[in-house]
Coordinates of C-alpha atoms in Angstrom, one line a residue:
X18 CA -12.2 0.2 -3.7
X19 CA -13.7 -1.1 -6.8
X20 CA -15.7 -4.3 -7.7
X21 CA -12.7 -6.6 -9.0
X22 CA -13.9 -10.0 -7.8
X23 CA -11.2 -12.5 -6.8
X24 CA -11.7 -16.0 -5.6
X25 CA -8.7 -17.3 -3.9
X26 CA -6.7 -21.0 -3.5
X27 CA -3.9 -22.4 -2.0
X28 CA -2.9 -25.2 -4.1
X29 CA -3.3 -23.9 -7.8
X30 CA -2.2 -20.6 -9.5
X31 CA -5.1 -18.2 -9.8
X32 CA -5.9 -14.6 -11.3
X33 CA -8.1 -12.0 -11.4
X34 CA -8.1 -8.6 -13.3
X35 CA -10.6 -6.4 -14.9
X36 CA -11.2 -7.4 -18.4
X37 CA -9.5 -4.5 -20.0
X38 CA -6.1 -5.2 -18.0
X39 CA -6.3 -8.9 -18.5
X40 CA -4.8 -8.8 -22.0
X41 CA -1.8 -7.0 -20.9
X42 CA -1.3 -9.0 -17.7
X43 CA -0.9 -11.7 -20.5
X44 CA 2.0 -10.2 -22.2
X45 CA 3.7 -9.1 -18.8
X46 CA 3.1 -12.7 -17.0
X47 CA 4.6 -13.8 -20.0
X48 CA 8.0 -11.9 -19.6
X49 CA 7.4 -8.1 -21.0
X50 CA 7.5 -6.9 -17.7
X51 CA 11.4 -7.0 -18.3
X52 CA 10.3 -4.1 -20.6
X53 CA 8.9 -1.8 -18.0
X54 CA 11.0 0.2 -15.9
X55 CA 12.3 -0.6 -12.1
X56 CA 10.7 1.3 -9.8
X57 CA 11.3 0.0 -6.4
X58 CA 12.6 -3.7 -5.5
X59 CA 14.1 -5.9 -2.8
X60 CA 15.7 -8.9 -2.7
X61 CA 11.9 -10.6 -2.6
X62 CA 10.1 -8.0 -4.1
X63 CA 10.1 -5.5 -7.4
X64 CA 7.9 -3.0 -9.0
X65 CA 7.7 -2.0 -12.3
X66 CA 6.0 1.0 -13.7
X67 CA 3.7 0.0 -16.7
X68 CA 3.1 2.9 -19.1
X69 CA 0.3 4.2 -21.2
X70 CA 2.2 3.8 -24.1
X71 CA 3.2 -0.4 -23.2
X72 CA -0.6 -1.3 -22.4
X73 CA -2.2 1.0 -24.6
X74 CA -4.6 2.1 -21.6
X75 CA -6.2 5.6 -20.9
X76 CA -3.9 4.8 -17.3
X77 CA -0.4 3.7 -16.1
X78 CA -0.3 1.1 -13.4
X79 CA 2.2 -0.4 -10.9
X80 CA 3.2 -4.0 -11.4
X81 CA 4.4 -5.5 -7.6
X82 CA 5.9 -8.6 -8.2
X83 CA 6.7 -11.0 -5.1
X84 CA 8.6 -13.9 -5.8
X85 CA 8.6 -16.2 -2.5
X86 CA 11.8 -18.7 -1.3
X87 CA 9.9 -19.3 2.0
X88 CA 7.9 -22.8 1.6
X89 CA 6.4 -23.0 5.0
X90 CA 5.3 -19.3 5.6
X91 CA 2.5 -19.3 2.9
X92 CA 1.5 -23.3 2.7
X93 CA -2.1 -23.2 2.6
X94 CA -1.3 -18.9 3.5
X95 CA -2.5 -16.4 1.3
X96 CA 0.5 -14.3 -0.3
X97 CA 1.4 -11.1 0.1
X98 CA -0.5 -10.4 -3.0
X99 CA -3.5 -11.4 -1.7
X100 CA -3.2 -9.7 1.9
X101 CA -2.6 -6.8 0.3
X102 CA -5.6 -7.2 -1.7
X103 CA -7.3 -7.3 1.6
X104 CA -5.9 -4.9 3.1
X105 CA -6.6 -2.3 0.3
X106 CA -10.1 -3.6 0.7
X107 CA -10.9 -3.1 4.7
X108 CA -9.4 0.3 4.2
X109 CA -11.6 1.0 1.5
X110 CA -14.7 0.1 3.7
X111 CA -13.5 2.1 5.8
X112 CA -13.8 5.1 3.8
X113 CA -10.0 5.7 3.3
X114 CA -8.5 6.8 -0.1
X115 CA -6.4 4.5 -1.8
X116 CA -5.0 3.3 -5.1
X117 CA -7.1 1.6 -7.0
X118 CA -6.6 -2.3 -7.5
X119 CA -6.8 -3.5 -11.3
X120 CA -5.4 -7.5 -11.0
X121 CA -3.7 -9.3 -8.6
X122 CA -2.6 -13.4 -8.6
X123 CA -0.6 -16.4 -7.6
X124 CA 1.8 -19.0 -9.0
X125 CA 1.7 -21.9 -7.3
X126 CA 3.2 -25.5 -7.9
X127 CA 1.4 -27.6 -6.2
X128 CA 1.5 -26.6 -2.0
X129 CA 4.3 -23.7 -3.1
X130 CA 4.0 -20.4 -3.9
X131 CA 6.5 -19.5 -6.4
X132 CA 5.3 -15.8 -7.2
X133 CA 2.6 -13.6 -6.4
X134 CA 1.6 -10.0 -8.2
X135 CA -0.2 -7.1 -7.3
X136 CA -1.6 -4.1 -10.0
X137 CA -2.5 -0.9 -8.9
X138 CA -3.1 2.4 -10.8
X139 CA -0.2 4.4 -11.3
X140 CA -1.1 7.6 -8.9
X141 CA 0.3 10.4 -11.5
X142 CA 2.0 13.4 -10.3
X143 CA 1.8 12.2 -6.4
X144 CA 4.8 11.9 -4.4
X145 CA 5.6 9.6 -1.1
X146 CA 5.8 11.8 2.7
X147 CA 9.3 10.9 3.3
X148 CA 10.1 14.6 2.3
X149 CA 8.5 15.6 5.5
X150 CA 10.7 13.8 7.2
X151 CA 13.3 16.6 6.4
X152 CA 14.1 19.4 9.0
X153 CA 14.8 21.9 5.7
X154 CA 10.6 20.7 4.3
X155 CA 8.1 23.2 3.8
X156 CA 6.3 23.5 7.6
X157 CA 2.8 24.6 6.2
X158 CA 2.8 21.5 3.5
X159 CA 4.0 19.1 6.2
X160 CA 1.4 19.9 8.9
X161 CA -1.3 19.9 6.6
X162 CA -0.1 16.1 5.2
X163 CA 0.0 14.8 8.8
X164 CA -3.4 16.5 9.9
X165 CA -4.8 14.5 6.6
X166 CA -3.4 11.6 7.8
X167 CA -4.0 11.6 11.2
X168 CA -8.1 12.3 10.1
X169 CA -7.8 8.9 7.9
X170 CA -5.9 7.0 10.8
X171 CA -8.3 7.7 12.9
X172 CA -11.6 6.8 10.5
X173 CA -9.6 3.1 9.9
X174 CA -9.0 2.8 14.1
X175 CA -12.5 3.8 14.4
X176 CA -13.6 0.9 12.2
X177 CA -11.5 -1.8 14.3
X178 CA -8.4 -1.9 12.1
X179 CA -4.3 -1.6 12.5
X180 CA -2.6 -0.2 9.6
X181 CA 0.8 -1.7 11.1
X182 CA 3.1 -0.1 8.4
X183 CA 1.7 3.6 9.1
X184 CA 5.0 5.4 7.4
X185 CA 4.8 8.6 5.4
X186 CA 6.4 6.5 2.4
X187 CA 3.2 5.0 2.1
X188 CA 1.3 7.6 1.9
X189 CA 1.5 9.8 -1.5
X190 CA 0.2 13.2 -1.7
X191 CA -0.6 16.0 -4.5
X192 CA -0.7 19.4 -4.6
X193 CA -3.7 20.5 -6.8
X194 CA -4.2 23.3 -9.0
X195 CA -6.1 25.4 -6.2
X196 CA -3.7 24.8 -3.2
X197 CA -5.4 22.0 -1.9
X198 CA -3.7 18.6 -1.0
X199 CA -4.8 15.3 -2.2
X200 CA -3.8 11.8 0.1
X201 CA -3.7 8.2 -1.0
X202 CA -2.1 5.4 0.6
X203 CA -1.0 2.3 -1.3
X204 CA 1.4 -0.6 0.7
X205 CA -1.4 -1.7 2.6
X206 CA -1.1 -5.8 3.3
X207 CA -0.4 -4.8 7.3
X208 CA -4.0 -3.4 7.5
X209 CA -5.9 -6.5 9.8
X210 CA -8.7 -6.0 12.3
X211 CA -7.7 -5.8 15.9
X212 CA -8.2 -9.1 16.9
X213 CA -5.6 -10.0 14.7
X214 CA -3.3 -7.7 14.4
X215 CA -0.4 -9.5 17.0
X216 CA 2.3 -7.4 18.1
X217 CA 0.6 -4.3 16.0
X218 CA -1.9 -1.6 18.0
X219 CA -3.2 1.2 17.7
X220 CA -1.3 3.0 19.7
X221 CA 2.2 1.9 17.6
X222 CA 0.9 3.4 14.5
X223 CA 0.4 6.8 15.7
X224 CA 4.0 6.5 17.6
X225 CA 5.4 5.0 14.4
X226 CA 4.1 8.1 12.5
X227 CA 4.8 10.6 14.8
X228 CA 8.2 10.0 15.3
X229 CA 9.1 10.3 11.5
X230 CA 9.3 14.5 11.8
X231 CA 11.1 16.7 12.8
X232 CA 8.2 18.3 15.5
X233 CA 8.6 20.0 18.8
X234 CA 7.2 18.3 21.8
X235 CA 3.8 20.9 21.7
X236 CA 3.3 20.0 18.0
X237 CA 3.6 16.7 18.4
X238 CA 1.2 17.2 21.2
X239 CA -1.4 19.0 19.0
X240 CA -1.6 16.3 16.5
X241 CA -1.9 13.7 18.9
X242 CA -5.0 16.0 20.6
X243 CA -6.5 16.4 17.1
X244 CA -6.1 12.7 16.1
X245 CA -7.9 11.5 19.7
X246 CA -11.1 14.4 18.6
X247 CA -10.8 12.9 15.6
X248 CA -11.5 8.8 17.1
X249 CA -13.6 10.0 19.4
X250 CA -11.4 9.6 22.3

């Protein structure tokens, strides 16, 4: 993933970023992320896109902010900002490409969290799978985004891990200059080793996947055969 080094706590605020980030963390942390433009949001969570020209950076980056009304669900838990961090990095281990992770942190009063953020580089020119989803999608670009996918699903199941959000929204693609495609994912606080991954398996990611396109039984049937040669099964 990369080597940002975070230490953790849950009863103070706490950040980490690389040092050439950390001055315009400042200035968003201190309200300028008003500035930047809406992205995506929910009623818990927002991002905002931070531009080139706002941090002065050879790179845009995404700004996740989480702003927490649960008490009890993260006293003395890590916040989604901080699972996601780990989830970015078992799926890095594992050899899968991601976004990468500039600064991530906690506000905390006392035992509660009152907001958490998450950083990531700004994937430029890459666009989420959802348009697969579409009966009217280009066939040939849609097979060769779920073979991709199915190859990296199977290299994180081979290490022990669940994804548990495996949707083609959060996996972005690009189409390079020679026809090739190029597959990141990004969303990945669900990502937890087996052991601990609950009500989430193996199996349910490849059945949550799946069932996003439009495929006839014998294509669905192929990918499935190519994602088990691909684990090893």
């Amino acid at each position: 993933m990369n080597d940002l080094s975070v230490t953790n706590s849950y009863t103070r605020s706490w950040q980490s970023s690389f040092a050439d980030f950390a001055p315009v963390l400042e200035k968003l942390l201190a309200g300028a992320y008003r500035k930047c433009e809406v992205i995506y949001h929910t009623r818990h969570k927002e991002c905002r896109l931070v531009t080139q020209e706002f941090s002065g950076l050879p790179y845009a980056a995404v700004l996740k902010l989480y702003r927490e009304q649960r008490f009890f669900r993260y006293l003395l838990r890590p916040s989604m900002a901080y699972r996601e961090f780990l989830g970015f990095k078992r799926a890095s281990a594992a050899g899968i490409p991601a976004a990468r992770v500039i600064a991530l942190g906690e506000k905390r009063a006392g035992l509660r969290l009152k907001e958490a953020f998450f950083v990531t580089e700004y994937l430029a020119g890459f666009r989420d799978g959802d348009e697969f989803t579409r009966p009217d999608c280009d066939r040939a670009l849609r097979d060769e985004f779920i073979r991709i996918n199915l190859c990296c699903l199977a290299k994180l199941h081979k290490a022990g891990l669940v994804h548990g959000g495996f949707h083609p929204r959060n996996e972005l693609f690009r189409l390079e200059s020679d026809g090739s495609m190029t597959v990141k994912w990004i969303d990945l606080a669900t990502v937890l080793p087996v052991k601990k991954s609950g009500r989430f398996t193996q199996e349910k990611d490849v059945e949550r996947f799946m069932r996003e396109f439009p495929l006839s039984e014998e294509e669905k049937a192929g990918f499935i055969s190519l994602y088990r040669s691909e684990k090893g099964i």
